Each structure stands twice: as structure tokens, then as C-alpha cells.
Amino acid sequence: MILSCGEALIDMLPRTSAAGEPAFAPYPGGAVFNTAIALGRLGAPAGFLSGLSTDLFGQMLEASLAASGVDTSLAIRSDLPTTLAFVRLVNGQASYAFYDENTAGRMLTAEEMPALPDAVTAIFCGGISLMVEPGGAAYEALFLREAPARVAMIDPNIRPSFISDEPAYRARIARMIAAADIVKLSDEDLRWLAGPGEIPALAAWLLEAGPKAVFVTEGAAGAHAFTADQAIFAPGLKVTVADTVGAGDTFNAGILAALHQAGALTKAGVAALGADTLRAALDLGNRAAAVTVSRAGANPPFADELPRAAG
């Protein structure tokens, strides 16, 4: 099982009511939640670990996970409220206003994190769950505890406006990157972490910190894969963009699903990724993300909805 560990929330997406008034409609979301959903829809063995509320929004999240074949047996339930994220779209690009005080996901502690069964072969962390306390410390503790024994992937998915203590957050991400096997970043996130520079040089800096593979996305342009001896770029697919909500999260799922399909989602496998496997991972990530951006909200594709593979 590939276990996604992090936030689940409700995206309140802008809509227009029948009376022509501005309104918001609730959609299940959250970066790590979206990756779990996408993994399940792509046919990978997917699980989800988060704090899930028993409120009506939490029930929506659970129903969405179940419909996509995601195992929630490790999730931690409580009667605290669900995080809400109100989304503003400008030219298809999303910005967010989060309502996250005392929520089911945020208030998790390290002591609540369960022992993981042997069936969990890989863990994935990231998103806003790493930016707030006490949940951020809980997810970091889980990641550092499990990374020595399982493939560990992180996508920080950085929201600078959501970070209250930047030095502490940077230190956390540095510790998790050092423990990770796989790191994925957007080009914007890469430069926020590493400063200005060309993507290959910044990726090399990251690889020196400990990961075996680094993936960097450049929006519609495409995505890069880097290892100690490989540097591969795959252009993005040309699609009509509805919005970009969930695109990077879906790309993450494509990477993990492709490595799983290749039998490479092991410590040894990730340490020895070849060009063909990296190209297949980039291809599936790009194809899956292309479907997500072509429709409103975070709505990752099922395997039978994917466009034809490259080549």
C-alpha cells in the first residue's frame, strides 16, 4: 500500500448561483488527500492517514475516498471540525484562504500516529499539514520514523502565506528532504527553498541532501526527473485548462503509481532508477495531471480516462 499522510479539507470553489449571485460550492480536497484519491483512481493500492472529522464535511471526505478505492483504516477520527479552503481563481490559477483553527487534521499529535502494518511499502507527505502545529510535528515524526524502512516521498507544496514561522518550517522541510527517497517540487517551490538558479543545479543541490530522485514540475511546460546520473525532461500535454487545482497532487500520484507498476517502489528500486523508468513516471504524471487541469476542481482521472501514453 502507498500511504498518503496529510491534510484532507473541503475546497470551497467559486460558483454563481441560479439567481446570479456569487457563491461557493464544497468539494473534497487537500493536497495529500488529492494524491491519495488519484492513486486509488489510477489503480494503485492506496491508503490515507489523516485526522478526519465526523462532521458532515468529514463524511464527504470519507465517501470520496471510499469511492476511489482508498483505504482509510489508519485515519484518526474526531469530532473536531474539517478544514475549509476558500478558493479564488484568476486566469485559472488558484489562491486560497484557509480556515484551519482547531481542526481534526491540524490537531493531531505524534503520540496519536499509529504503527504502520507491513502492507505499507511507501509513504507520502506534504502540503499545508507540514506548516501548522501540532499536526506538522506529528507528520514529521511519522515520516522520520518510517523513512528508514519504507520508500518515503515528500512534496512540500509550499504556501508562503500559510507559514507562521519560516525558519522552523524551512528546518522541518530540510530534515524531511534529507530522510526522503523521492522529492517533488514545483519550480516555484524549488526556488523558494533553494534560491535563484537553473533547475538542474538546484536539483543537484537537493540530491546532495540525501534523496535518490528529484522531480520538478514547470506547469504547462512539463516536468524534470533527476537522479545522481540521470536528467530527463518530459514536455507537458497541450490541453484546455479549466483550472490548476490538484494538478501537482495528481502528478505525484502518477509518479508513485508508475514506480509501483514498474516494481521499482522499493528502497533499492528507487536508488537504481533508470532512464526508461523515469520517463514512464514522468509520462504517467503528465498524462494524469493533464486530465485534472482540464476539468474544474481537483478531480483526478481514473486509469481508463488517461490520454494515450507518449511514444
Protein backbone atom coordinates (compact mmCIF):
# COMPACT_ATOMS: atom_id res chain seq x y z
CA MET A 1 0.00 0.00 0.00
CA ILE A 2 1.09 3.58 -0.76
CA LEU A 3 0.03 5.60 2.29
CA SER A 4 -0.63 9.32 1.79
CA CYS A 5 -0.28 11.17 5.11
CA GLY A 6 -1.54 14.73 5.45
CA GLU A 7 -4.41 17.11 5.10
CA ALA A 8 -7.94 16.47 3.94
CA LEU A 9 -10.14 19.51 3.61
CA ILE A 10 -13.06 21.00 1.75
CA ASP A 11 -12.27 23.31 -1.17
CA MET A 12 -14.98 25.93 -1.36
CA LEU A 13 -14.90 26.69 -5.08
CA PRO A 14 -16.36 29.88 -6.58
CA ARG A 15 -19.62 29.45 -8.41
CA THR A 16 -22.59 31.57 -9.50
CA SER A 17 -26.00 30.76 -8.06
CA ALA A 18 -29.16 30.34 -10.13
CA ALA A 19 -30.04 33.90 -9.09
CA GLY A 20 -26.73 35.17 -10.44
CA GLU A 21 -25.17 35.70 -7.01
CA PRO A 22 -21.54 34.77 -6.20
CA ALA A 23 -21.43 31.55 -4.20
CA PHE A 24 -19.11 28.77 -3.06
CA ALA A 25 -19.64 25.04 -3.58
CA PRO A 26 -17.96 22.40 -1.36
CA TYR A 27 -15.59 19.88 -2.96
CA PRO A 28 -13.38 17.35 -1.16
CA GLY A 29 -9.72 18.32 -1.46
CA GLY A 30 -6.39 18.98 0.16
CA ALA A 31 -3.03 18.29 -1.48
CA VAL A 32 -2.31 14.97 0.22
CA PHE A 33 -5.95 13.88 0.03
CA ASN A 34 -5.89 14.58 -3.73
CA THR A 35 -2.80 12.41 -4.16
CA ALA A 36 -4.48 9.54 -2.30
CA ILE A 37 -7.60 9.88 -4.49
CA ALA A 38 -5.52 9.96 -7.66
CA LEU A 39 -3.54 6.88 -6.61
CA GLY A 40 -6.73 4.95 -5.97
CA ARG A 41 -8.23 6.00 -9.30
CA LEU A 42 -5.06 5.03 -11.16
CA GLY A 43 -5.37 1.53 -9.73
CA ALA A 44 -2.51 1.69 -7.23
CA PRO A 45 -3.00 0.24 -3.73
CA ALA A 46 -3.79 3.46 -1.86
CA GLY A 47 -4.28 4.33 1.79
CA PHE A 48 -4.86 7.60 3.64
CA LEU A 49 -3.77 8.70 7.11
CA SER A 50 -5.10 11.97 8.46
CA GLY A 51 -7.29 13.41 11.13
CA LEU A 52 -10.81 13.10 9.75
CA SER A 53 -13.79 14.84 11.30
CA THR A 54 -17.08 13.11 11.95
CA ASP A 55 -18.90 16.28 10.80
CA LEU A 56 -20.81 16.48 7.52
CA PHE A 57 -17.72 17.64 5.61
CA GLY A 58 -15.69 14.79 7.08
CA GLN A 59 -18.36 12.40 5.87
CA MET A 60 -17.99 13.88 2.37
CA LEU A 61 -14.24 13.26 2.52
CA GLU A 62 -14.69 9.66 3.66
CA ALA A 63 -17.25 8.97 0.94
CA SER A 64 -14.92 10.37 -1.73
CA LEU A 65 -12.01 8.25 -0.51
CA ALA A 66 -14.15 5.11 -0.48
CA ALA A 67 -15.47 5.80 -3.99
CA SER A 68 -11.89 5.97 -5.27
CA GLY A 69 -10.80 2.74 -3.59
CA VAL A 70 -8.67 4.37 -0.88
CA ASP A 71 -8.19 2.51 2.42
CA THR A 72 -8.94 4.73 5.46
CA SER A 73 -8.38 2.17 8.21
CA LEU A 74 -5.40 4.16 9.55
CA ALA A 75 -7.23 7.51 9.66
CA ILE A 76 -7.83 9.12 13.06
CA ARG A 77 -11.42 10.25 13.64
CA SER A 78 -12.55 13.05 15.94
CA ASP A 79 -15.47 15.46 16.39
CA LEU A 80 -13.28 18.49 15.67
CA PRO A 81 -14.30 20.41 12.52
CA THR A 82 -12.99 19.92 8.98
CA THR A 83 -10.58 22.45 7.48
CA LEU A 84 -12.14 24.71 4.83
CA ALA A 85 -10.20 26.36 1.99
CA PHE A 86 -11.97 29.10 0.07
CA VAL A 87 -10.54 29.25 -3.45
CA ARG A 88 -10.14 32.30 -5.66
CA LEU A 89 -9.39 31.74 -9.36
CA VAL A 90 -7.63 34.34 -11.50
CA ASN A 91 -6.93 33.25 -15.09
CA GLY A 92 -7.27 29.65 -13.98
CA GLN A 93 -4.66 29.99 -11.20
CA ALA A 94 -5.86 29.20 -7.69
CA SER A 95 -5.19 31.15 -4.49
CA TYR A 96 -6.54 30.08 -1.11
CA ALA A 97 -7.93 31.39 2.19
CA PHE A 98 -7.69 28.64 4.81
CA TYR A 99 -9.90 28.19 7.89
CA ASP A 100 -7.89 25.71 9.91
CA GLU A 101 -8.01 26.58 13.62
CA ASN A 102 -8.57 23.59 15.95
CA THR A 103 -9.49 21.23 13.13
CA ALA A 104 -9.42 17.43 13.03
CA GLY A 105 -6.38 17.32 10.78
CA ARG A 106 -4.38 20.10 12.38
CA MET A 107 -4.69 18.97 15.99
CA LEU A 108 -3.08 15.54 15.54
CA THR A 109 -0.11 14.77 17.79
CA ALA A 110 2.89 12.50 17.28
CA GLU A 111 1.60 10.21 20.03
CA GLU A 112 -1.57 9.54 18.02
CA MET A 113 0.27 8.35 14.92
CA PRO A 114 -0.39 4.61 14.56
CA ALA A 115 2.09 1.82 13.97
CA LEU A 116 2.05 1.03 10.27
CA PRO A 117 1.42 -2.51 9.03
CA ASP A 118 3.91 -4.29 6.79
CA ALA A 119 1.50 -3.82 3.89
CA VAL A 120 2.55 -0.14 3.76
CA THR A 121 5.53 -0.12 1.40
CA ALA A 122 5.67 3.63 0.72
CA ILE A 123 4.58 6.82 2.47
CA PHE A 124 3.89 10.24 1.00
CA CYS A 125 3.74 13.51 2.97
CA GLY A 126 3.46 17.21 2.18
CA GLY A 127 1.08 20.10 1.84
CA ILE A 128 -0.24 22.51 4.44
CA SER A 129 -0.23 19.73 7.03
CA LEU A 130 3.52 20.40 7.47
CA MET A 131 3.06 24.15 8.01
CA VAL A 132 0.88 24.20 11.13
CA GLU A 133 1.14 22.85 14.67
CA PRO A 134 0.78 20.44 16.31
CA GLY A 135 -0.06 18.47 13.18
CA GLY A 136 3.11 19.44 11.35
CA ALA A 137 5.28 17.98 14.09
CA ALA A 138 3.15 14.82 14.11
CA TYR A 139 3.51 14.22 10.37
CA GLU A 140 7.23 14.96 10.51
CA ALA A 141 7.67 12.48 13.36
CA LEU A 142 5.80 9.82 11.40
CA PHE A 143 7.85 10.48 8.26
CA LEU A 144 11.20 10.36 10.06
CA ARG A 145 10.14 7.25 11.96
CA GLU A 146 9.10 5.34 8.86
CA ALA A 147 11.56 6.58 6.21
CA PRO A 148 14.35 4.14 7.14
CA ALA A 149 12.12 1.13 6.43
CA ARG A 150 9.84 2.28 3.57
CA VAL A 151 10.06 4.38 0.44
CA ALA A 152 9.39 7.96 1.56
CA MET A 153 8.30 10.79 -0.74
CA ILE A 154 7.67 14.45 0.09
CA ASP A 155 6.11 17.29 -1.88
CA PRO A 156 6.15 20.39 0.37
CA ASN A 157 3.59 22.15 -1.87
CA ILE A 158 4.61 25.42 -0.24
CA ARG A 159 2.06 28.14 0.58
CA PRO A 160 4.21 31.02 1.90
CA SER A 161 1.22 32.96 3.21
CA PHE A 162 0.28 30.00 5.40
CA ILE A 163 3.68 29.73 7.13
CA SER A 164 3.82 31.49 10.51
CA ASP A 165 7.42 30.55 11.44
CA GLU A 166 9.52 30.41 8.29
CA PRO A 167 12.84 29.36 9.90
CA ALA A 168 11.16 26.47 11.74
CA TYR A 169 9.34 25.40 8.60
CA ARG A 170 12.50 25.51 6.49
CA ALA A 171 14.28 23.39 9.11
CA ARG A 172 11.45 20.84 9.07
CA ILE A 173 11.47 20.54 5.30
CA ALA A 174 15.26 20.18 5.31
CA ARG A 175 15.05 17.30 7.79
CA MET A 176 12.34 15.56 5.79
CA ILE A 177 14.13 16.03 2.46
CA ALA A 178 17.27 14.52 3.99
CA ALA A 179 15.27 11.46 5.06
CA ALA A 180 13.29 11.14 1.79
CA ASP A 181 13.92 8.81 -1.12
CA ILE A 182 11.88 10.96 -3.54
CA VAL A 183 11.29 14.71 -3.54
CA LYS A 184 8.92 16.53 -5.85
CA LEU A 185 8.72 20.30 -6.12
CA SER A 186 7.26 22.84 -8.49
CA ASP A 187 9.84 25.18 -9.98
CA GLU A 188 8.43 27.97 -7.77
CA ASP A 189 8.75 25.84 -4.63
CA LEU A 190 12.27 24.80 -5.61
CA ARG A 191 13.39 28.40 -5.86
CA TRP A 192 11.60 29.35 -2.63
CA LEU A 193 13.63 26.67 -0.86
CA ALA A 194 16.94 26.91 -2.69
CA GLY A 195 17.04 30.45 -4.05
CA PRO A 196 17.51 31.60 -7.65
CA GLY A 197 19.23 29.42 -10.19
CA GLU A 198 18.74 26.96 -13.01
CA ILE A 199 16.62 23.91 -12.25
CA PRO A 200 19.35 21.28 -12.87
CA ALA A 201 21.77 22.99 -10.48
CA LEU A 202 19.14 23.40 -7.78
CA ALA A 203 18.04 19.77 -8.20
CA ALA A 204 21.67 18.66 -7.81
CA TRP A 205 21.81 20.62 -4.56
CA LEU A 206 18.74 18.73 -3.35
CA LEU A 207 20.17 15.34 -4.34
CA GLU A 208 23.27 16.08 -2.28
CA ALA A 209 20.99 16.39 0.77
CA GLY A 210 20.03 12.72 0.57
CA PRO A 211 17.14 11.91 -1.81
CA LYS A 212 17.70 9.41 -4.62
CA ALA A 213 15.29 11.08 -7.08
CA VAL A 214 14.05 14.63 -7.53
CA PHE A 215 11.10 15.58 -9.74
CA VAL A 216 10.46 19.22 -10.68
CA THR A 217 7.33 20.43 -12.46
CA GLU A 218 7.15 23.58 -14.61
CA GLY A 219 3.41 23.91 -15.05
CA ALA A 220 2.24 23.50 -18.64
CA ALA A 221 5.84 23.34 -19.91
CA GLY A 222 6.40 19.86 -18.47
CA ALA A 223 8.45 18.14 -15.79
CA HIS A 224 12.00 17.06 -14.97
CA ALA A 225 13.41 13.96 -13.29
CA PHE A 226 16.87 13.94 -11.75
CA THR A 227 18.98 11.25 -10.12
CA ALA A 228 22.72 11.10 -9.47
CA ASP A 229 23.31 10.04 -13.09
CA GLN A 230 20.10 10.95 -14.96
CA ALA A 231 18.49 14.22 -16.05
CA ILE A 232 15.31 13.82 -18.10
CA PHE A 233 12.67 16.30 -19.23
CA ALA A 234 9.19 15.46 -20.50
CA PRO A 235 7.07 18.21 -22.08
CA GLY A 236 3.52 18.73 -20.86
CA LEU A 237 0.46 17.78 -22.86
CA LYS A 238 -1.50 20.51 -24.63
CA VAL A 239 -4.97 20.74 -23.10
CA THR A 240 -7.64 23.35 -22.50
CA VAL A 241 -7.18 24.34 -18.84
CA ALA A 242 -10.23 24.74 -16.61
CA ASP A 243 -8.09 25.40 -13.52
CA THR A 244 -4.92 24.08 -11.93
CA VAL A 245 -6.40 22.83 -8.64
CA GLY A 246 -4.90 19.42 -7.84
CA ALA A 247 -2.53 19.27 -10.80
CA GLY A 248 0.67 18.77 -8.82
CA ASP A 249 -1.05 16.35 -6.46
CA THR A 250 -2.16 14.22 -9.38
CA PHE A 251 1.34 14.34 -10.86
CA ASN A 252 2.66 12.94 -7.57
CA ALA A 253 0.25 10.04 -7.81
CA GLY A 254 1.33 9.37 -11.38
CA ILE A 255 4.96 9.16 -10.29
CA LEU A 256 4.20 6.77 -7.44
CA ALA A 257 1.80 4.65 -9.50
CA ALA A 258 4.31 4.33 -12.34
CA LEU A 259 7.09 3.27 -9.99
CA HIS A 260 4.73 0.75 -8.40
CA GLN A 261 3.78 -0.62 -11.82
CA ALA A 262 7.47 -0.96 -12.69
CA GLY A 263 8.24 -2.86 -9.48
CA ALA A 264 10.60 0.00 -8.54
CA LEU A 265 8.80 1.30 -5.45
CA THR A 266 11.35 -0.16 -3.04
CA LYS A 267 14.40 1.33 -1.35
CA ALA A 268 16.70 -0.50 -3.76
CA GLY A 269 14.49 0.23 -6.75
CA VAL A 270 14.38 3.99 -6.16
CA ALA A 271 18.13 4.05 -5.57
CA ALA A 272 18.71 2.49 -9.01
CA LEU A 273 16.11 4.19 -11.22
CA GLY A 274 17.00 4.01 -14.90
CA ALA A 275 16.07 6.35 -17.73
CA ASP A 276 13.18 4.21 -19.00
CA THR A 277 11.52 4.03 -15.59
CA LEU A 278 11.96 7.76 -15.04
CA ARG A 279 10.46 8.54 -18.45
CA ALA A 280 7.49 6.27 -17.71
CA ALA A 281 6.97 8.02 -14.38
CA LEU A 282 7.09 11.48 -15.96
CA ASP A 283 4.76 10.34 -18.72
CA LEU A 284 2.11 8.99 -16.34
CA GLY A 285 2.43 12.03 -14.08
CA ASN A 286 1.98 14.41 -17.01
CA ARG A 287 -0.91 12.49 -18.56
CA ALA A 288 -2.80 12.25 -15.27
CA ALA A 289 -2.23 15.92 -14.43
CA ALA A 290 -3.39 16.94 -17.92
CA VAL A 291 -6.79 15.41 -17.24
CA THR A 292 -7.06 17.10 -13.84
CA VAL A 293 -6.37 20.60 -15.21
CA SER A 294 -8.89 20.06 -18.00
CA ARG A 295 -11.80 19.94 -15.54
CA ALA A 296 -12.90 22.09 -12.63
CA GLY A 297 -11.52 21.45 -9.18
CA ALA A 298 -9.34 18.59 -8.00
CA ASN A 299 -10.86 15.73 -9.97
CA PRO A 300 -8.09 13.25 -10.84
CA PRO A 301 -8.66 10.72 -13.63
CA PHE A 302 -9.39 7.04 -13.43
CA ALA A 303 -6.97 4.90 -15.40
CA ASP A 304 -9.39 4.48 -18.30
CA GLU A 305 -9.68 8.28 -18.70
CA LEU A 306 -5.97 8.81 -19.37
CA PRO A 307 -4.81 10.07 -22.75
CA ARG A 308 -2.59 7.73 -24.76
CA ALA A 309 0.93 7.22 -23.46
CA ALA A 310 3.78 9.05 -25.15
CA GLY A 311 5.58 7.14 -27.89
